[in-house]
Every structure is written in C-alpha cells, then in structure tokens.
Amino acid sequence: MPNIKSAIKRVKTSEARNAQNTTAKSSMRTAVKKVEAAISNNDGAAAKEVLASASSKLDKAAAKGLIHKNAAARKKSRLMKKANSL
C-alpha cells in the first residue's frame, strides 16, 4: 500500500474506474450474447429488439475507450448482417 497521499488516491480511483469499466464491458458482452441467442433461435423480432440495445452499448463502450471504435463497428456490422439474414 502506498504511503504518499496522491498515490493512495490513484489506487482508489483506479479501482473505482476498473469496477465501472468491468461492469460496462460485461453488460456489452451480455447484450451481444442476447442478440446471438435470438438469432440462433430464428426469432427475428426479438433479435431486432435486442440489437438496438446491443448497438447502443457497443457505441458507449467505444466512446469510453473500453474497446476500439472500429471493433465496435465491426461487431455491430456482423450482428446486423446476421439479424438481417433471418
């Protein structure tokens, strides 16, 4: 554990940010999995519905720097391509 006040604050803030980032990434992955599950069940209406929230979560993750913006665009594109094929 650090002794310097600013280092103590850095540890606290980095732990808090890490927790927030982990939560955001987890919810993003869950949203993507929901879309893929709906697609595998051939449920086009449900897939389109959850695709909107997954797309939003991917964009937010990219804006926060959790994933690269091109990675988010690639994931969205692949999901939309699969959803539109139903």
XYZ file of C-alpha atoms in Angstrom:
86
model
C 0.000 0.000 0.000
C 1.415 3.408 -0.908
C 2.317 5.956 1.746
C 2.012 9.098 -0.363
C -1.393 10.758 -0.350
C -1.611 11.195 -4.123
C -0.597 7.567 -4.687
C -3.308 6.418 -2.263
C -5.852 8.455 -4.230
C -4.598 6.972 -7.509
C -5.133 3.456 -6.160
C -8.681 4.311 -5.059
C -9.624 5.987 -8.330
C -8.093 3.265 -10.469
C -10.026 0.606 -8.535
C -13.259 2.564 -8.967
C -12.678 3.048 -12.700
C -11.733 -0.592 -13.097
C -15.028 -1.623 -11.479
C -17.035 0.692 -13.751
C -15.202 -0.481 -16.867
C -15.686 -4.122 -15.939
C -19.415 -3.567 -15.442
C -19.774 -1.754 -18.759
C -17.813 -4.414 -20.669
C -19.811 -7.188 -19.062
C -23.155 -5.616 -19.942
C -21.921 -5.055 -23.503
C -20.945 -8.718 -23.868
C -24.263 -9.840 -22.370
C -26.191 -7.683 -24.852
C -24.246 -9.161 -27.765
C -24.892 -12.692 -26.485
C -28.631 -11.948 -26.240
C -28.673 -10.903 -29.895
C -26.773 -14.013 -30.940
C -29.140 -16.208 -28.910
C -32.178 -14.609 -30.549
C -30.600 -15.128 -33.974
C -29.824 -18.786 -33.251
C -33.471 -19.284 -32.181
C -34.604 -17.762 -35.510
C -36.541 -15.092 -33.612
C -36.184 -12.116 -35.928
C -38.424 -9.748 -33.985
C -36.595 -10.330 -30.696
C -33.235 -10.099 -32.454
C -34.070 -6.672 -33.886
C -35.292 -5.513 -30.491
C -32.176 -6.507 -28.549
C -29.927 -5.466 -31.417
C -30.765 -1.818 -30.727
C -29.639 -2.038 -27.104
C -26.535 -4.037 -28.040
C -25.633 -1.447 -30.657
C -26.029 1.323 -28.104
C -23.852 -0.479 -25.550
C -21.159 -1.121 -28.152
C -21.142 2.576 -29.086
C -20.924 3.625 -25.438
C -18.057 1.214 -24.806
C -16.202 2.600 -27.809
C -16.825 6.180 -26.667
C -15.425 5.375 -23.220
C -12.369 3.717 -24.731
C -13.220 0.231 -23.470
C -12.981 -1.150 -26.986
C -11.671 0.397 -30.194
C -14.249 2.223 -32.297
C -13.521 0.037 -35.313
C -14.008 -3.092 -33.199
C -17.401 -1.777 -32.116
C -18.334 -1.003 -35.723
C -17.200 -4.461 -36.820
C -19.243 -6.196 -34.110
C -22.325 -4.106 -34.929
C -21.941 -4.823 -38.626
C -21.655 -8.576 -38.098
C -24.642 -8.643 -35.763
C -26.775 -6.628 -38.178
C -25.757 -8.847 -41.075
C -26.803 -11.949 -39.110
C -30.068 -10.331 -37.943
C -30.998 -9.213 -41.454
C -30.422 -12.704 -42.829
C -33.408 -14.016 -40.798
